[in-house]
Amino acid sequence: MAGDGASPKALKVCFGVKPPAGQTIRPWEFFFVVGNSQKLGGWDPNGALELTRRSPVDSSEWIGSMSGTADEFDEPLRFRYFTGYYLESSKKIRVISRWESWVSPRSVIPTIEASSSGVCRENVIDEFGYNGGRRQLSEGWLQDAEHNEILLRVHGEALKFYKSRHAQRTYRIRLMPFDLRHRESTVDDEDSQSSPSLPPLPSFSHTDIAILSNLDPSFRDQQHYGDVFQNNRSYFVYRTQTVAVEYLAFRIEFFVERSSDSTSDESKDCQRLPERVAIAYCLPSSMQHSFGKIAVPVLGRQQQPIGQISIDYLLVKALSRLEKPLKMDVSYCHHWKKRTTLEVGHRGSGNSYTKFAATRENTIHSLNNAARNGADFVEFDVQLTKDRTAVIFHDFHVLVSVAKRASSLLLEPGKSHVPPVVDLHQMAIKDLKMNQLHLLHLDHYQHDTVENSRKGSVKVSEEEYEGEDHRPFPTLVEALQNVLPETGFNIEVKYPMMMKNGCHECENYFERNEYIDVILHDVLTYAEGRRIVFSSFDPDICSIISLKQNRYPVLFLCVGATTRYVPFLDERSSTSMTAVNFAAGIQLLGVNFHSEELLRDIAPLERASAFGLVSFVWGDDLDNQKNIEYFKELFVDGLIYDRIGELKKRQNVFTVEREAKNALFKTRTPIMSTTTSRSTSVDGGAMELPRKNSANT
């Protein structure tokens, strides 16, 4: 028996991982392990342990280990694997490719599971992304101030050629990134057939492609000779990550099938291989903003312009304004517990400006009223004021009441005064500061329509007798702090879009990255244990939210094929089926469908289910209880509708589950112990809602 001064027993924990069966990682990627121990980064991926190949010959297995005393392992060691690589410009940056994102990470208790020699998990090789009978891998997020992702979209009538002989050919397109500060390793036609090798520490990543017009819209490697593009049929999305965006350029190569006229042996050997016939360059000087559309000339073999290619681009920057880095301890981006259909209160208790909701929409009172009526989630709209405060309001514009000067009014004979005459001026929320929204007399922008005059629209501005919770324009922070905590939030992030009729919802709007950073900062700072799901009609906003954080899921909100609304110009929201392909391609949680199209055809729901996507449904059709029951029979995951709980009483499903669990534990006979188990407190904490990291369970 060791004396009191004996050193604590030394323990060693081994880690081993291999790619999923039939898969490999790219040559420049590494495996890492991150966990709750500080030696594994304390869940910070930048402090994770880098693993090494078991042998130079067999690179499929990666291993590593950490050592410590028994005292250091007095609680379960929790960990996850991820793959990553390094980029460098002004500094070396670790980039996450994919990571294991189950809600519950891997776990081991070294003090119990170690062998007599003090070694734990010796010769254990885990399969990346597979644990406890479940497979789940998520893509990384942007985590450094210099870390950016560029998305390039080629679609519609993107290719235009000046001569018919060029226009009639079928082209394969390949897009290759390069750093303008470094000479390209391949400069002539023959050499460019092989992909240029990445330098030891490049400033940009591999460029992969998602073809949203294909049956499989997932991102993958580009084909060696590019992928076939057809005007008005194909929809290509390319993505590249970079730490030197000001120097990143793209070489766009055009390939066609070789002519088979020649009968030489050499020609026969290569006649089936495509040949490069044209090239284009996309330079950073042509992409001066974070979002836009450019057209670059296509040069033929003689370096003469033969046409042009149109490209939409989006620059996504890492999340700013956040005091603490995002970690890997928990993620709900792809976590969804299947249960009965969730019921979501539309704008809280319903639309009040164009319908007959009892309370003003999008107020704290309306949100809490829906929560008290049993809503599982409440849905509301968020946008920014001029002073960059995230507020809850649906429309991009309001009508500001301006009284005319009395001297300009003509008095009728026999009258000493006339009623004040008021002019209504439309103003954008983005042009009004927070205090102005509360001081000015505001009306809904459809106030003066015949239909709404019959309905008796509610004014936007509050009345003097109304309480604080009835006040319009509550901030997002106020909602996070004051709405019943067991009620989840479906936060619709508003961003104006171009309509198919040529009108824009609200021009000269905020820069997308700065806009989203404000909203994400509020949520990540104040949400605590609340369940959160983001959604947006703008597909690029969905991409930005999912790239900037690893905590909360995103739904693509689509109008689809409609006769009720003016559709958006963006092709990705034109039909529900296209929306499914987009959501699956960029790995969103799912799609929030418009009921109008689904009542005609449920095929989009079936396709979403095949991809493993979550399906919500919204729309005026849900004012009819029969339609609500119909979608419940289809087992959709969520329904968003007005006046929730007013006609049929219900109880919040998360409250019901919590009470059932508490009742179950109360019926058990407690086991007395002379020692306190640290794991017991962890399990017990899981029973209480809200709590830290309880969101979306």
XYZ file of C-alpha atoms in Angstrom:
697
model
C 0.000 0.000 0.000
C 1.358 3.370 -0.986
C 2.077 5.901 1.704
C 0.422 9.256 2.024
C 3.213 10.852 0.004
C 2.887 8.455 -2.939
C 2.513 10.084 -6.344
C -0.879 9.734 -8.036
C -1.037 6.898 -10.538
C -0.123 7.924 -14.075
C -2.684 7.153 -16.784
C -2.497 7.239 -20.565
C -5.484 7.610 -22.877
C -5.034 6.488 -26.483
C -6.976 7.792 -29.448
C -7.352 6.096 -32.809
C -9.584 6.925 -35.746
C -10.054 6.003 -39.383
C -12.286 7.396 -42.149
C -15.691 5.803 -42.776
C -15.630 2.646 -44.874
C -14.854 3.369 -48.511
C -13.788 6.953 -47.825
C -10.465 8.735 -47.475
C -9.371 12.163 -46.361
C -7.569 14.536 -48.697
C -3.761 14.420 -48.792
C -3.381 17.770 -47.049
C -5.841 16.993 -44.230
C -5.163 15.762 -40.694
C -7.203 14.137 -37.952
C -7.585 15.947 -34.618
C -9.215 15.120 -31.295
C -10.824 17.790 -29.100
C -12.410 17.349 -25.689
C -13.230 18.640 -22.229
C -9.630 18.242 -21.028
C -7.363 21.244 -21.429
C -4.853 18.866 -23.013
C -7.448 18.396 -25.752
C -8.149 22.102 -26.050
C -11.059 22.382 -23.610
C -13.395 22.017 -26.618
C -11.537 24.777 -28.492
C -10.562 23.297 -31.893
C -7.488 25.517 -32.031
C -6.112 23.690 -28.988
C -7.038 20.187 -30.192
C -4.525 17.340 -30.313
C -3.229 16.643 -33.821
C -3.026 12.922 -34.556
C -0.426 11.159 -36.696
C -0.679 8.344 -39.219
C -0.087 4.928 -37.698
C 2.414 4.235 -40.481
C 3.608 6.074 -43.595
C 2.429 3.129 -45.692
C -1.074 2.810 -44.247
C -2.506 6.303 -43.841
C -6.061 5.194 -43.075
C -5.504 4.981 -39.296
C -4.518 7.985 -37.203
C -3.372 7.717 -33.601
C -2.368 9.869 -30.638
C -2.440 9.891 -26.859
C -2.532 12.073 -23.775
C -1.208 11.369 -20.297
C -2.159 12.541 -16.846
C -2.610 11.500 -13.264
C -5.688 9.817 -11.846
C -6.570 13.121 -10.199
C -6.693 14.767 -13.639
C -9.189 12.148 -14.797
C -11.587 12.456 -11.865
C -14.488 12.893 -14.276
C -15.403 11.301 -17.631
C -13.217 12.350 -20.547
C -15.438 13.514 -23.394
C -14.075 14.028 -26.879
C -14.786 14.306 -30.607
C -12.732 13.809 -33.759
C -12.513 16.250 -36.628
C -10.563 16.604 -39.851
C -8.830 19.813 -40.796
C -5.955 21.444 -42.612
C -3.851 24.582 -42.445
C -3.914 27.810 -44.430
C -1.474 30.654 -44.071
C -1.166 34.269 -45.109
C -0.104 36.522 -42.255
C -0.381 33.607 -39.809
C -1.044 29.875 -39.747
C -4.755 29.076 -39.362
C -6.351 25.717 -38.620
C -9.437 25.083 -40.758
C -12.094 22.514 -39.792
C -13.247 20.325 -42.680
C -15.717 17.997 -40.952
C -16.430 17.129 -37.347
C -18.471 14.739 -35.245
C -21.448 16.826 -34.185
C -23.762 14.583 -32.181
C -25.274 16.306 -29.165
C -23.546 13.782 -26.886
C -19.815 13.338 -27.633
C -17.722 10.207 -27.162
C -16.924 9.434 -23.524
C -14.476 7.341 -21.525
C -13.700 7.015 -17.793
C -9.916 6.481 -17.642
C -9.779 5.668 -13.917
C -12.129 2.723 -14.480
C -11.360 1.607 -18.029
C -7.554 1.745 -17.883
C -5.621 -1.527 -17.904
C -3.363 -2.632 -15.070
C -0.524 -0.840 -16.817
C -2.490 2.415 -16.722
C -3.317 2.518 -20.458
C -6.869 3.243 -21.605
C -8.294 2.533 -25.091
C -5.112 0.816 -26.268
C -5.467 -0.436 -29.877
C -9.001 0.992 -30.160
C -9.677 2.484 -33.597
C -12.905 4.496 -33.884
C -14.727 5.071 -37.141
C -14.947 8.776 -37.904
C -18.510 10.049 -37.584
C -19.925 6.800 -36.192
C -20.754 6.274 -32.526
C -23.450 4.452 -30.615
C -25.190 3.263 -33.752
C -25.451 6.762 -35.222
C -23.615 8.511 -38.032
C -23.304 12.273 -38.093
C -20.699 14.584 -39.554
C -21.018 18.338 -40.000
C -18.876 20.727 -41.970
C -16.752 23.280 -40.176
C -17.492 26.947 -39.654
C -15.451 30.127 -40.096
C -13.591 30.638 -36.840
C -10.799 33.170 -37.408
C -11.002 36.865 -38.283
C -8.966 36.217 -41.461
C -10.992 33.144 -42.406
C -13.446 33.629 -45.301
C -15.469 31.532 -47.705
C -16.263 32.570 -51.259
C -19.294 31.077 -52.995
C -19.540 31.436 -56.775
C -22.779 30.574 -58.577
C -23.067 29.856 -62.305
C -26.647 29.441 -63.489
C -29.314 30.626 -65.880
C -27.980 31.972 -69.162
C -24.478 32.309 -67.757
C -22.576 31.529 -70.967
C -22.742 33.908 -73.923
C -20.633 33.508 -77.066
C -20.218 35.922 -79.940
C -20.152 33.324 -82.737
C -22.632 30.524 -83.286
C -19.899 27.898 -83.727
C -18.797 28.594 -80.163
C -22.317 28.845 -78.784
C -23.362 25.475 -80.216
C -20.721 23.490 -78.352
C -21.231 21.739 -75.018
C -18.725 22.922 -72.432
C -17.301 21.442 -69.288
C -16.310 24.049 -66.706
C -13.591 23.748 -64.094
C -12.745 26.517 -61.645
C -9.281 26.664 -60.068
C -8.206 29.147 -57.343
C -4.769 30.722 -57.136
C -2.931 33.381 -55.150
C -1.910 36.400 -57.231
C 1.285 36.740 -55.182
C 2.583 33.393 -56.404
C 3.329 32.194 -59.902
C 1.066 29.375 -60.997
C 2.824 26.058 -61.437
C 0.933 25.339 -64.677
C 0.692 27.915 -67.424
C 0.221 26.136 -70.755
C -2.673 24.095 -72.090
C -1.001 20.726 -71.782
C 0.266 21.195 -68.240
C -3.056 22.565 -67.015
C -4.738 19.216 -67.619
C -3.404 18.082 -64.254
C -4.617 19.793 -61.109
C -1.956 22.081 -59.617
C -0.615 20.752 -56.348
C -1.261 22.866 -53.275
C 1.811 24.514 -51.751
C 2.800 23.356 -48.238
C 0.716 26.087 -46.626
C -1.486 27.770 -49.213
C -3.723 30.760 -48.564
C -6.747 29.072 -50.131
C -8.493 25.726 -49.980
C -9.482 23.163 -52.553
C -12.499 24.309 -54.621
C -15.406 21.892 -54.715
C -18.756 22.016 -56.468
C -22.431 21.447 -55.713
C -24.693 20.982 -58.732
C -28.118 21.966 -57.439
C -29.738 20.851 -60.694
C -28.589 17.244 -60.137
C -30.327 14.508 -58.182
C -27.428 14.627 -55.712
C -26.807 18.319 -54.904
C -24.084 17.709 -52.301
C -20.675 19.358 -52.530
C -17.979 17.148 -54.049
C -14.639 17.382 -55.849
C -14.739 18.816 -59.345
C -14.195 16.335 -62.140
C -10.748 16.326 -63.732
C -12.027 17.935 -66.926
C -14.787 19.922 -65.298
C -18.542 19.361 -65.213
C -20.956 19.810 -68.108
C -22.823 23.120 -67.937
C -25.934 23.886 -69.982
C -27.541 27.313 -70.072
C -30.911 27.548 -68.302
C -30.624 23.949 -67.103
C -27.542 23.691 -64.884
C -27.001 25.361 -61.519
C -23.391 25.243 -60.266
C -22.176 26.437 -56.859
C -18.415 26.558 -56.214
C -16.870 27.222 -52.821
C -13.371 28.045 -51.648
C -12.041 29.114 -48.271
C -9.248 31.647 -48.014
C -7.224 33.638 -45.504
C -6.070 36.162 -48.123
C -9.223 37.195 -49.920
C -7.597 40.289 -51.427
C -5.178 38.071 -53.387
C -7.518 35.230 -54.343
C -8.277 34.821 -58.041
C -9.906 32.071 -60.081
C -8.971 30.518 -63.399
C -12.068 29.240 -65.198
C -11.284 26.551 -67.748
C -13.597 25.414 -70.563
C -13.293 21.912 -71.991
C -14.993 20.197 -74.939
C -14.832 16.665 -76.279
C -11.934 16.202 -78.690
C -12.535 15.889 -82.394
C -12.232 12.293 -83.642
C -11.230 13.207 -87.229
C -7.636 12.049 -86.845
C -6.822 8.353 -87.247
C -3.323 8.364 -85.728
C -2.615 6.032 -82.814
C -1.898 8.979 -80.566
C -5.192 10.584 -81.516
C -7.121 7.383 -80.881
C -5.627 7.156 -77.403
C -6.793 10.607 -76.395
C -9.785 11.276 -78.647
C -12.177 10.570 -75.785
C -10.385 12.956 -73.421
C -11.751 16.516 -73.366
C -9.453 19.346 -74.396
C -9.235 22.847 -73.033
C -10.401 25.385 -75.607
C -10.987 28.567 -73.585
C -10.141 30.257 -70.332
C -11.393 33.123 -68.165
C -9.987 34.873 -65.108
C -11.991 36.138 -62.169
C -9.863 38.641 -60.237
C -10.444 40.133 -56.772
C -10.642 43.602 -58.320
C -13.843 42.541 -60.071
C -15.427 41.462 -56.758
C -15.254 44.702 -54.802
C -18.175 43.999 -52.480
C -19.231 40.999 -50.433
C -22.115 40.237 -52.786
C -22.749 40.854 -56.438
C -22.823 39.688 -60.029
C -19.952 39.955 -62.504
C -19.355 39.085 -66.145
C -15.815 38.171 -67.197
C -14.538 37.662 -70.764
C -13.887 34.164 -72.071
C -10.651 33.936 -74.075
C -10.088 31.424 -76.850
C -6.861 29.653 -77.773
C -5.488 32.752 -79.454
C -6.241 34.811 -76.325
C -9.033 36.623 -78.170
C -12.414 37.219 -76.484
C -14.974 34.713 -77.749
C -17.674 35.270 -75.144
C -18.354 35.914 -71.477
C -19.447 34.062 -68.350
C -21.724 35.590 -65.701
C -21.071 34.698 -62.073
C -22.865 35.522 -58.821
C -20.492 35.805 -55.874
C -20.881 35.883 -52.101
C -18.103 36.528 -49.588
C -18.820 35.150 -46.121
C -16.634 36.439 -43.289
C -16.079 34.941 -39.862
C -18.393 36.092 -37.082
C -17.201 39.282 -35.407
C -18.375 40.964 -32.175
C -18.175 37.699 -30.220
C -16.167 37.834 -27.006
C -15.644 34.063 -26.658
C -14.743 31.655 -29.467
C -17.271 29.051 -30.526
C -16.405 25.601 -29.254
C -17.185 21.979 -30.042
C -18.825 20.925 -26.789
C -22.315 20.837 -28.299
C -24.081 21.535 -31.581
C -27.708 21.422 -32.690
C -27.130 22.315 -36.351
C -28.188 18.850 -37.489
C -29.861 17.570 -34.358
C -33.600 17.033 -34.403
C -35.446 14.693 -32.085
C -38.348 13.154 -33.988
C -41.627 13.599 -32.114
C -45.190 14.595 -32.919
C -45.599 17.669 -35.108
C -44.468 20.815 -33.308
C -46.917 23.714 -33.360
C -45.438 27.154 -33.854
C -47.161 30.460 -33.122
C -46.966 32.705 -36.204
C -45.625 36.121 -35.130
C -46.561 35.014 -31.641
C -50.360 34.897 -31.482
C -50.864 35.668 -35.167
C -50.941 38.341 -37.857
C -52.692 41.417 -36.449
C -52.204 44.046 -39.167
C -53.961 42.226 -42.004
C -55.925 39.631 -40.007
C -57.993 39.486 -36.821
C -55.412 38.488 -34.215
C -56.508 39.584 -30.742
C -53.141 41.119 -29.837
C -50.605 43.133 -31.786
C -48.251 40.777 -33.635
C -44.549 40.434 -32.870
C -44.751 41.897 -29.353
C -43.583 40.350 -26.096
C -47.241 40.030 -25.082
C -48.136 38.236 -28.312
C -45.176 35.853 -27.987
C -45.955 35.062 -24.349
C -49.655 34.705 -25.098
C -48.832 32.021 -27.661
C -46.448 30.401 -25.176
C -49.161 30.297 -22.492
C -51.538 28.805 -25.067
C -49.176 25.868 -25.487
C -47.039 26.857 -28.482
C -43.937 24.681 -28.728
C -42.130 27.430 -30.645
C -43.011 30.981 -31.579
C -42.020 32.404 -34.947
C -41.111 36.052 -35.389
C -39.262 38.342 -37.777
C -35.996 40.117 -37.003
C -34.314 43.034 -38.782
C -32.028 45.943 -37.877
C -32.742 49.589 -37.157
C -30.531 52.411 -38.383
C -28.471 52.228 -35.176
C -28.032 48.467 -35.717
C -30.379 47.186 -33.047
C -32.050 43.850 -33.793
C -35.816 44.422 -33.513
C -38.840 42.221 -34.056
C -41.039 43.484 -36.892
C -42.328 41.890 -40.082
C -42.383 44.573 -42.764
C -39.433 46.483 -44.166
C -41.416 49.756 -44.207
C -43.842 51.702 -42.035
C -45.953 54.785 -42.671
C -44.885 57.822 -40.652
C -47.656 60.287 -39.764
C -46.734 63.924 -40.438
C -49.239 66.670 -39.524
C -49.567 69.596 -41.924
C -48.946 73.130 -40.660
C -52.149 74.878 -39.529
C -51.401 77.981 -41.619
C -51.595 75.907 -44.751
C -55.141 74.764 -44.001
C -58.200 76.669 -45.203
C -60.847 77.313 -42.553
C -64.472 76.673 -43.461
C -66.860 79.611 -42.817
C -68.107 79.703 -39.256
C -65.394 77.381 -37.926
C -62.532 78.521 -35.729
C -60.487 75.360 -36.296
C -60.341 72.240 -38.420
C -59.249 68.719 -37.542
C -55.536 68.193 -38.116
C -54.667 66.807 -41.529
C -52.029 64.102 -41.551
C -49.820 62.966 -44.391
C -48.424 59.438 -44.412
C -44.862 58.940 -45.627
C -43.370 55.500 -46.189
C -40.014 54.950 -44.501
C -37.804 51.903 -44.151
C -37.100 50.451 -40.707
C -33.398 50.559 -41.624
C -33.619 54.363 -41.860
C -35.117 54.867 -38.393
C -33.282 54.661 -35.093
C -34.654 52.690 -32.180
C -35.863 55.746 -30.251
C -37.564 57.123 -33.369
C -39.596 53.941 -33.773
C -41.061 54.523 -30.318
C -41.548 58.295 -30.627
C -43.099 58.589 -34.088
C -46.730 57.865 -34.961
C -46.543 54.867 -37.267
C -49.083 52.958 -39.324
C -48.834 49.651 -41.122
C -47.774 50.240 -44.702
C -51.066 48.720 -45.992
C -53.103 51.032 -43.737
C -54.774 52.895 -46.585
C -55.795 49.915 -48.733
C -59.511 49.255 -49.195
C -59.237 45.708 -47.872
C -57.536 46.768 -44.671
C -59.864 49.690 -44.085
C -62.679 47.146 -44.000
C -60.744 44.975 -41.555
C -59.880 47.908 -39.330
C -56.102 47.520 -39.282
C -54.289 48.023 -36.000
C -51.920 50.949 -35.858
C -48.262 50.101 -35.406
C -47.620 52.712 -32.707
C -48.667 51.809 -29.191
C -51.463 53.571 -27.353
C -50.717 55.469 -24.144
C -52.621 52.985 -21.974
C -50.783 49.913 -23.283
C -48.200 48.175 -21.145
C -44.550 47.578 -21.952
C -45.186 44.045 -23.243
C -47.675 45.387 -25.810
C -45.133 47.818 -27.231
C -44.210 47.256 -30.897
C -40.595 46.857 -31.994
C -39.317 44.838 -29.041
C -35.645 44.025 -29.361
C -34.406 40.508 -29.955
C -32.602 40.656 -26.613
C -35.849 41.594 -24.819
C -37.576 38.587 -26.359
C -34.758 36.248 -25.350
C -34.918 37.548 -21.795
C -38.685 37.906 -21.280
C -40.525 35.203 -23.224
C -41.268 31.988 -21.316
C -38.013 30.003 -21.478
C -39.480 26.596 -22.357
C -40.833 28.056 -25.618
C -38.516 27.699 -28.588
C -37.805 30.499 -31.065
C -38.072 30.210 -34.833
C -36.208 33.392 -35.747
C -36.932 34.494 -39.304
C -34.049 36.694 -40.397
C -35.445 39.316 -42.751
C -33.370 40.435 -45.718
C -34.838 42.221 -48.759
C -34.782 40.408 -52.095
C -35.431 41.166 -55.740
C -38.893 40.161 -56.923
C -39.697 38.569 -60.267
C -41.691 41.654 -61.303
C -38.539 43.782 -61.121
C -39.298 45.399 -57.749
C -36.916 45.208 -54.802
C -38.258 44.810 -51.265
C -35.888 47.428 -49.817
C -32.858 48.723 -51.695
C -29.498 49.927 -50.329
C -29.688 47.593 -47.363
C -27.071 46.619 -44.787
C -24.001 44.624 -45.784
C -24.900 40.992 -45.221
C -22.041 39.986 -42.920
C -22.394 42.971 -40.595
C -26.160 42.477 -40.521
C -25.989 38.803 -39.527
C -23.204 39.420 -36.997
C -25.491 41.687 -34.934
C -28.283 39.114 -34.825
C -25.990 36.167 -34.064
C -24.231 38.128 -31.324
C -27.545 38.721 -29.539
C -28.614 35.081 -29.827
C -25.289 33.526 -28.832
C -25.001 35.918 -25.879
C -28.537 35.767 -24.471
C -30.214 32.548 -25.694
C -28.748 30.380 -22.909
C -30.711 27.090 -22.972
C -33.543 28.194 -25.251
C -34.277 26.135 -28.349
C -33.457 28.185 -31.442
C -34.076 27.581 -35.150
C -33.151 30.224 -37.732
C -34.918 30.631 -41.072
C -34.851 33.046 -43.987
C -36.343 33.489 -47.454
C -32.934 34.624 -48.697
C -30.865 31.506 -49.470
C -27.614 33.437 -49.117
C -28.601 34.528 -45.613
C -29.155 30.847 -44.786
C -25.650 30.077 -46.067
C -24.115 32.912 -44.058
C -25.798 31.906 -40.787
C -24.696 28.281 -41.152
C -21.101 29.271 -41.983
C -20.680 31.764 -39.139
C -21.644 29.505 -36.216
C -21.855 25.852 -35.189
C -24.571 26.011 -32.537
C -28.037 26.505 -34.069
C -29.814 24.966 -37.077
C -31.132 26.790 -40.136
C -34.256 26.200 -42.233
C -34.628 27.508 -45.781
C -37.925 29.387 -45.892
C -39.445 29.165 -49.365
C -42.515 30.501 -51.163
C -42.306 27.913 -53.938
C -44.688 27.851 -56.886
C -47.380 30.363 -55.922
C -50.237 32.393 -57.348
C -50.818 34.350 -54.114
C -47.580 36.276 -53.860
C -45.145 37.886 -56.236
C -42.366 35.271 -56.365
C -38.730 36.060 -55.724
C -36.329 36.295 -58.646
C -33.878 33.883 -57.023
C -34.195 30.528 -58.755
C -33.435 28.624 -55.552
C -36.807 29.598 -54.089
C -38.830 29.211 -57.292
C -40.188 25.753 -56.420
C -40.273 23.632 -53.294
C -38.268 20.917 -55.047
C -35.494 23.390 -55.856
C -35.550 24.554 -52.243
C -35.015 20.974 -51.069
C -31.983 20.583 -53.333
C -30.504 23.827 -52.039
C -31.013 22.899 -48.378
C -29.556 19.432 -48.917
C -26.638 20.813 -50.924
C -25.386 23.168 -48.217
C -26.411 20.877 -45.340
C -29.126 22.965 -43.705
C -31.398 21.344 -41.129
C -34.331 21.460 -43.515
C -36.960 23.444 -45.406
C -39.900 25.565 -44.253
C -42.404 24.915 -47.057
C -45.307 27.078 -48.205
C -48.578 25.176 -47.784
C -49.964 26.314 -51.143
C -47.666 24.135 -53.255
C -47.672 21.157 -50.881
C -51.474 20.942 -50.971
C -51.141 20.352 -54.718
C -48.171 17.982 -54.565
C -46.416 16.337 -51.600
C -43.416 15.193 -53.676
C -41.140 17.903 -52.164
C -41.916 16.536 -48.683
C -40.982 13.046 -49.802
C -37.744 14.268 -51.347
C -36.873 16.214 -48.200
C -37.451 13.076 -46.151
C -35.175 11.085 -48.478
C -32.388 13.584 -47.764
C -33.053 13.402 -44.021
C -34.223 17.018 -43.900
C -36.617 18.478 -41.340
C -39.868 19.848 -42.823
C -41.865 22.797 -41.487
C -44.959 24.235 -43.186
C -46.338 27.794 -43.138
C -49.139 29.579 -44.994
C -52.658 31.002 -44.861
C -54.023 27.541 -45.648
C -53.264 26.647 -42.036
C -56.072 28.968 -40.925
C -58.200 25.927 -41.779
C -58.019 23.258 -39.062
C -58.557 20.519 -41.658
C -55.297 21.465 -43.357
C -53.485 21.408 -40.022
C -54.720 17.873 -39.419
C -53.772 16.889 -42.978
C -50.153 17.948 -42.525
C -49.996 16.268 -39.135
C -51.017 13.035 -40.846
C -48.060 13.546 -43.196
C -45.805 13.726 -40.105
C -44.264 17.091 -40.928
C -41.980 18.306 -38.156
C -43.551 21.704 -37.561
C -46.589 23.817 -38.463
C -46.604 27.620 -38.236
C -50.026 29.212 -37.923
C -52.030 32.058 -36.342
C -53.959 32.141 -33.054
C -52.395 29.000 -31.689
C -54.262 27.353 -28.802
C -57.328 29.614 -29.086
C -59.650 27.070 -30.697
C -58.073 23.903 -29.351
C -56.295 23.881 -26.012
C -52.842 22.351 -25.964
C -49.718 22.181 -23.810
C -46.106 22.829 -24.753
C -44.593 19.474 -25.732
C -41.294 20.186 -23.986
C -43.112 20.958 -20.744
C -45.056 17.701 -21.074
C -41.844 15.733 -21.641
C -40.101 17.369 -18.701
C -43.003 16.724 -16.342
C -43.202 13.096 -17.493
C -39.493 12.597 -16.811
C -39.745 14.229 -13.403
C -42.712 12.035 -12.510
C -40.794 8.951 -13.612
C -37.823 9.817 -11.417
C -40.060 10.534 -8.426
C -41.466 6.997 -8.586
C -38.005 5.457 -8.334
C -36.559 4.506 -4.955
C -33.419 6.580 -4.344
C -30.184 4.687 -3.738
C -28.274 6.131 -0.824
C -24.543 6.542 -1.202
C -21.812 7.789 1.064
C -20.091 9.487 -1.881
C -21.300 12.123 -4.257
C -21.268 11.099 -7.908
C -20.263 13.830 -10.296
C -22.001 12.040 -13.146
C -25.282 12.036 -11.222
C -25.368 15.826 -11.206
C -24.809 15.858 -14.951
C -27.711 13.477 -15.574
C -29.934 15.289 -13.122
C -29.232 18.593 -14.800
C -30.562 17.164 -18.039
C -34.020 16.980 -16.496
C -34.382 20.706 -16.015
C -35.388 23.131 -18.735
C -34.181 25.643 -19.519
C -30.529 25.026 -18.871
C -27.263 25.624 -20.618
C -26.876 23.528 -23.772
C -30.438 22.200 -23.633
C -31.525 23.844 -26.850
C -33.170 21.845 -29.626
C -33.236 18.594 -27.668
